[in-house]
XYZ file of C-alpha atoms in Angstrom:
335
model
C 11.535 3.728 -40.404
C 10.855 1.258 -37.616
C 11.684 -2.386 -36.978
C 9.399 -5.414 -37.235
C 9.848 -9.140 -36.720
C 9.417 -10.921 -40.062
C 10.405 -14.166 -41.741
C 11.253 -14.755 -45.377
C 10.900 -18.538 -45.320
C 8.986 -21.134 -43.309
C 10.921 -22.672 -40.449
C 12.092 -22.509 -36.855
C 13.127 -19.474 -34.813
C 16.296 -19.186 -36.884
C 14.299 -17.791 -39.842
C 13.153 -14.742 -37.868
C 14.620 -11.350 -38.722
C 14.251 -7.850 -37.324
C 13.661 -5.917 -40.546
C 13.633 -2.176 -41.089
C 10.241 -1.230 -42.523
C 8.507 2.088 -43.204
C 6.403 3.298 -40.285
C 2.794 2.794 -41.402
C 0.160 5.530 -41.477
C -3.320 4.847 -40.095
C -6.243 4.886 -42.481
C -9.908 5.203 -41.632
C -10.789 3.038 -38.646
C -7.137 2.405 -37.731
C -4.729 3.544 -35.050
C -0.939 3.565 -35.043
C 0.529 2.070 -31.863
C 4.100 2.563 -30.716
C 4.747 -0.758 -29.013
C 6.027 -1.171 -25.470
C 5.509 -4.932 -25.129
C 4.527 -7.930 -27.263
C 2.822 -11.066 -26.012
C 4.037 -14.338 -27.545
C 1.551 -17.107 -28.372
C 1.721 -20.696 -29.547
C -0.081 -19.477 -32.674
C 2.975 -17.361 -33.528
C 5.125 -20.477 -33.625
C 2.585 -22.403 -35.703
C 2.229 -19.494 -38.155
C 5.997 -19.284 -38.632
C 6.107 -23.025 -39.350
C 3.219 -22.886 -41.824
C 0.983 -24.927 -39.509
C -1.521 -22.245 -38.529
C -5.015 -21.851 -39.968
C -3.794 -18.813 -41.937
C -0.946 -19.494 -44.353
C 1.895 -16.937 -44.274
C 2.799 -14.929 -47.358
C 6.535 -14.227 -47.150
C 8.085 -11.944 -46.243
C 5.568 -12.191 -43.424
C 5.091 -10.113 -40.318
C 3.655 -11.809 -37.276
C 2.243 -11.443 -33.781
C -1.235 -11.161 -32.285
C -0.633 -9.199 -29.079
C 0.800 -5.769 -28.410
C 0.527 -3.104 -25.755
C 1.709 0.435 -26.233
C 0.770 4.056 -26.807
C -1.327 5.473 -29.636
C 0.914 7.599 -31.865
C -1.607 8.561 -34.558
C -5.240 7.912 -35.449
C -7.241 7.711 -38.651
C -10.790 8.896 -39.168
C -13.628 7.178 -37.329
C -11.817 5.881 -34.249
C -14.280 7.196 -31.699
C -12.831 8.265 -28.360
C -9.367 6.781 -28.886
C -6.714 9.491 -28.740
C -3.015 10.068 -29.301
C -0.999 9.324 -26.155
C -3.500 6.795 -24.794
C -2.148 3.506 -23.404
C -3.861 0.603 -25.182
C -3.626 -3.081 -25.995
C -5.330 -5.264 -28.593
C -7.860 -8.090 -28.590
C -6.890 -10.538 -31.379
C -9.699 -9.822 -33.834
C -8.121 -9.278 -37.238
C -6.452 -11.029 -40.144
C -2.836 -11.615 -39.190
C -1.776 -10.991 -42.789
C -3.282 -7.502 -42.603
C -2.301 -6.544 -39.060
C 0.866 -8.186 -37.716
C 1.509 -6.847 -34.199
C 5.180 -7.599 -33.552
C 6.707 -4.349 -34.692
C 7.908 -1.181 -33.029
C 5.130 0.737 -34.800
C 2.019 -1.210 -35.821
C -1.425 -0.518 -37.193
C -4.480 -1.949 -35.457
C -8.161 -1.825 -36.463
C -10.191 0.253 -34.043
C -12.542 -2.612 -33.149
C -9.581 -4.550 -31.688
C -8.139 -1.739 -29.560
C -8.958 -1.391 -25.859
C -7.693 0.935 -23.168
C -6.197 -1.431 -20.632
C -6.856 -0.998 -16.910
C -4.545 1.292 -14.962
C -3.674 -1.661 -12.721
C -1.652 -3.264 -15.536
C 1.893 -2.669 -16.723
C 2.507 -2.769 -20.452
C 3.945 -6.272 -20.056
C 0.784 -7.425 -18.292
C -1.472 -5.718 -20.837
C 0.304 -7.597 -23.618
C -0.493 -10.774 -21.670
C -4.186 -10.185 -21.089
C -6.714 -10.313 -23.885
C -5.834 -13.443 -25.852
C -5.705 -15.629 -22.756
C -8.609 -14.240 -20.763
C -11.030 -13.775 -23.659
C -10.296 -17.338 -24.797
C -10.884 -18.756 -21.314
C -13.966 -16.579 -20.830
C -15.481 -17.795 -24.104
C -14.986 -21.439 -23.222
C -15.786 -21.457 -19.513
C -18.280 -18.633 -19.042
C -20.059 -18.132 -22.361
C -20.282 -21.734 -23.575
C -19.992 -23.942 -20.491
C -21.704 -21.593 -18.021
C -19.277 -22.723 -15.323
C -20.888 -22.469 -11.906
C -20.193 -23.244 -8.240
C -19.598 -26.926 -7.612
C -18.462 -27.749 -11.145
C -15.237 -29.613 -11.799
C -13.325 -27.975 -14.662
C -10.532 -29.994 -16.305
C -7.937 -27.757 -17.949
C -5.414 -29.277 -20.383
C -2.022 -27.630 -21.018
C -2.663 -25.815 -17.769
C 0.756 -24.134 -17.544
C 0.095 -22.123 -20.704
C -1.133 -18.542 -20.373
C -4.652 -19.572 -21.417
C -4.534 -22.526 -19.035
C -3.596 -20.279 -16.118
C -6.333 -17.821 -17.113
C -8.795 -20.729 -17.129
C -7.724 -21.736 -13.613
C -8.400 -18.208 -12.398
C -11.766 -17.965 -14.163
C -12.864 -21.376 -12.875
C -11.982 -20.318 -9.339
C -13.776 -16.992 -9.842
C -16.908 -18.969 -10.803
C -16.699 -21.085 -7.646
C -15.671 -24.235 -9.516
C -12.869 -26.727 -8.801
C -9.950 -26.338 -11.225
C -8.163 -29.569 -12.177
C -4.953 -28.815 -14.069
C -3.480 -31.292 -16.549
C 0.238 -31.149 -17.293
C 2.520 -33.705 -18.937
C 4.803 -34.437 -15.974
C 4.980 -33.585 -12.279
C 7.677 -30.954 -12.867
C 5.192 -28.062 -12.807
C 2.868 -29.447 -10.112
C 3.828 -27.024 -7.337
C 3.740 -24.025 -9.672
C 0.242 -24.943 -10.829
C -0.970 -25.423 -7.274
C 0.516 -22.038 -6.389
C -1.298 -20.568 -9.408
C -4.652 -21.676 -7.961
C -5.255 -25.188 -9.269
C -7.179 -27.340 -6.792
C -5.681 -30.537 -8.197
C -2.906 -31.360 -10.670
C -2.753 -34.496 -12.820
C 0.445 -35.484 -14.672
C -0.878 -37.027 -17.880
C 2.308 -39.013 -18.665
C 2.452 -40.478 -15.165
C -1.137 -41.069 -14.054
C -4.400 -42.611 -15.251
C -6.157 -39.358 -16.119
C -9.705 -40.681 -16.407
C -9.408 -42.662 -13.151
C -8.028 -39.668 -11.252
C -10.842 -37.423 -12.491
C -13.453 -40.006 -11.492
C -11.856 -40.214 -8.026
C -11.877 -36.433 -7.661
C -15.550 -36.222 -8.631
C -16.843 -39.245 -6.687
C -17.355 -41.091 -9.947
C -19.386 -38.407 -11.701
C -16.719 -37.095 -14.059
C -15.975 -33.476 -15.006
C -18.816 -31.254 -16.190
C -16.464 -28.889 -18.056
C -13.362 -29.763 -20.086
C -11.183 -27.050 -21.650
C -8.653 -28.470 -24.097
C -6.122 -27.088 -26.622
C -4.423 -30.424 -27.290
C -6.801 -32.694 -29.208
C -5.257 -35.825 -30.669
C -5.255 -38.974 -28.562
C -5.965 -36.974 -25.396
C -9.491 -36.196 -26.553
C -10.667 -39.795 -26.090
C -9.439 -39.766 -22.488
C -11.195 -36.482 -21.781
C -14.449 -37.858 -23.213
C -14.057 -40.890 -20.965
C -13.565 -38.574 -17.966
C -16.525 -36.324 -18.790
C -19.715 -36.289 -16.749
C -23.260 -36.660 -17.995
C -24.237 -33.565 -20.017
C -20.662 -32.282 -19.916
C -19.352 -29.527 -22.178
C -15.967 -30.066 -23.865
C -14.472 -26.928 -25.399
C -11.600 -27.570 -27.837
C -9.726 -24.326 -28.542
C -6.512 -25.561 -30.144
C -4.610 -28.460 -31.696
C -1.208 -29.116 -30.169
C -1.379 -32.802 -31.103
C -2.075 -33.246 -34.810
C -2.524 -37.013 -34.578
C -6.040 -38.322 -35.351
C -8.475 -38.342 -32.439
C -10.392 -41.576 -31.860
C -13.746 -40.667 -30.362
C -15.988 -43.144 -28.565
C -19.274 -42.123 -30.153
C -21.229 -44.251 -27.697
C -19.842 -42.164 -24.824
C -20.814 -38.988 -26.659
C -24.292 -40.336 -27.267
C -25.056 -41.857 -23.873
C -23.518 -39.017 -21.877
C -25.219 -36.403 -24.085
C -21.926 -34.567 -24.472
C -21.448 -31.211 -26.169
C -18.099 -30.931 -27.966
C -17.531 -27.368 -29.145
C -14.661 -25.973 -31.178
C -13.790 -22.392 -30.276
C -11.320 -19.699 -31.317
C -10.981 -16.287 -29.743
C -11.591 -14.536 -33.078
C -15.128 -15.953 -33.159
C -16.082 -14.108 -29.990
C -13.988 -11.026 -30.658
C -15.575 -10.502 -34.083
C -19.037 -10.062 -32.537
C -19.336 -6.694 -30.713
C -22.358 -7.965 -28.789
C -20.282 -10.812 -27.351
C -16.964 -9.000 -27.059
C -18.215 -6.139 -24.882
C -19.375 -8.329 -21.972
C -16.191 -10.404 -22.267
C -13.992 -7.301 -21.982
C -16.126 -6.022 -19.073
C -15.771 -9.384 -17.303
C -11.986 -9.357 -17.673
C -11.686 -5.714 -16.613
C -13.748 -6.335 -13.487
C -11.776 -9.470 -12.662
C -8.507 -7.546 -12.956
C -9.795 -4.693 -10.796
C -11.135 -7.161 -8.210
C -7.806 -8.986 -8.160
C -9.319 -12.337 -9.224
C -7.585 -12.206 -12.611
C -3.846 -11.549 -12.504
C -1.808 -12.126 -15.689
C 1.032 -14.550 -14.990
C 4.258 -13.707 -16.810
C 6.915 -16.393 -16.957
C 9.720 -14.408 -18.578
C 10.336 -11.066 -20.283
C 12.867 -10.957 -23.139
C 14.461 -7.782 -24.514
C 13.670 -6.938 -28.120
C 17.082 -8.044 -29.373
C 16.416 -11.545 -27.982
C 13.125 -12.034 -29.846
C 14.308 -15.284 -31.492
C 15.373 -16.638 -28.100
C 11.841 -15.947 -26.867
C 10.503 -18.193 -29.639
C 13.002 -20.913 -28.732
C 11.965 -20.686 -25.112
C 8.291 -20.980 -26.128
C 9.011 -24.134 -28.093
C 10.969 -25.620 -25.181
C 7.654 -25.871 -23.261
C 9.260 -25.046 -19.920
C 7.263 -21.892 -19.222
C 4.473 -21.432 -16.722
C 2.598 -18.379 -17.934
C 3.131 -15.784 -20.613
C 6.297 -15.040 -22.532
C 6.650 -11.313 -23.220
C 9.051 -9.283 -25.354
C 9.841 -5.763 -24.075
C 9.922 -3.104 -26.779
C 11.174 0.473 -26.469
C 11.855 2.644 -23.444
C 9.759 2.863 -20.291
C 8.157 -0.551 -20.631
C 6.697 -0.812 -17.131
C 3.919 1.575 -16.238
């Protein structure tokens, strides 16, 4: 037997339980991972509340990110081997492969050997955030030197990854955050400018920072009323990548702005890229090289012990973090 985080009803962190479950056995194309660390995502909270794009079937396991050691392999897993340190790229149905357990199955196409430079905590903080930011900023927007990249929810793990990728591309990273409380932390994380959306005129500040041109790249997980402001702040021929919905209120879009500025508004989810081997391979190579070069460094806000897994969810929903929230699992977590 092993333990897994599950919930038996929709709700807040209080519905989470650490259940004893049989240790699974890998089938063809699967590996069994003994977890050392879990990465926590906003999607985990939405899934638990029944607000995610996939509806939970209770009792439901959960979790998209894990790092650990391969304990067993099924047929057809290529060069993956027992004892290998690995992590996962979110590229699977959460109902089939929940990752927040002490022993979890993962499909071979989602498993990568993480760079030696990373601890297990860092590896559990890597693929969701960097592949998402890579897809939006590199693959779709073709971010290049001289661009201004506006990054909403910049203190999130994906936001911080986007700051690093924008800087790696030679662009100016403009971080958006609700208040000034996280300004210094975002500047320390590499942001060139920080705008507090509840305290400043966002569109005016972006025009000032770009000498009236507007931002060529916008990377947004918020949606809602914010989207109209970001469209107003966008430059001619700008690319707006929307990769999440933190604000479920209706978005009022100025279609004339979209038309006259020739804007591209593109919805994106990491699973889209990760499901295509021809797109995933260069993304993984890009992230690996960035980590080795030192341009991409996973930022961890706080590590919780396994027994405090519900507190980790509460902390996530408090929105005070700057970076990734990680849950340590099992002995010898750091490597």
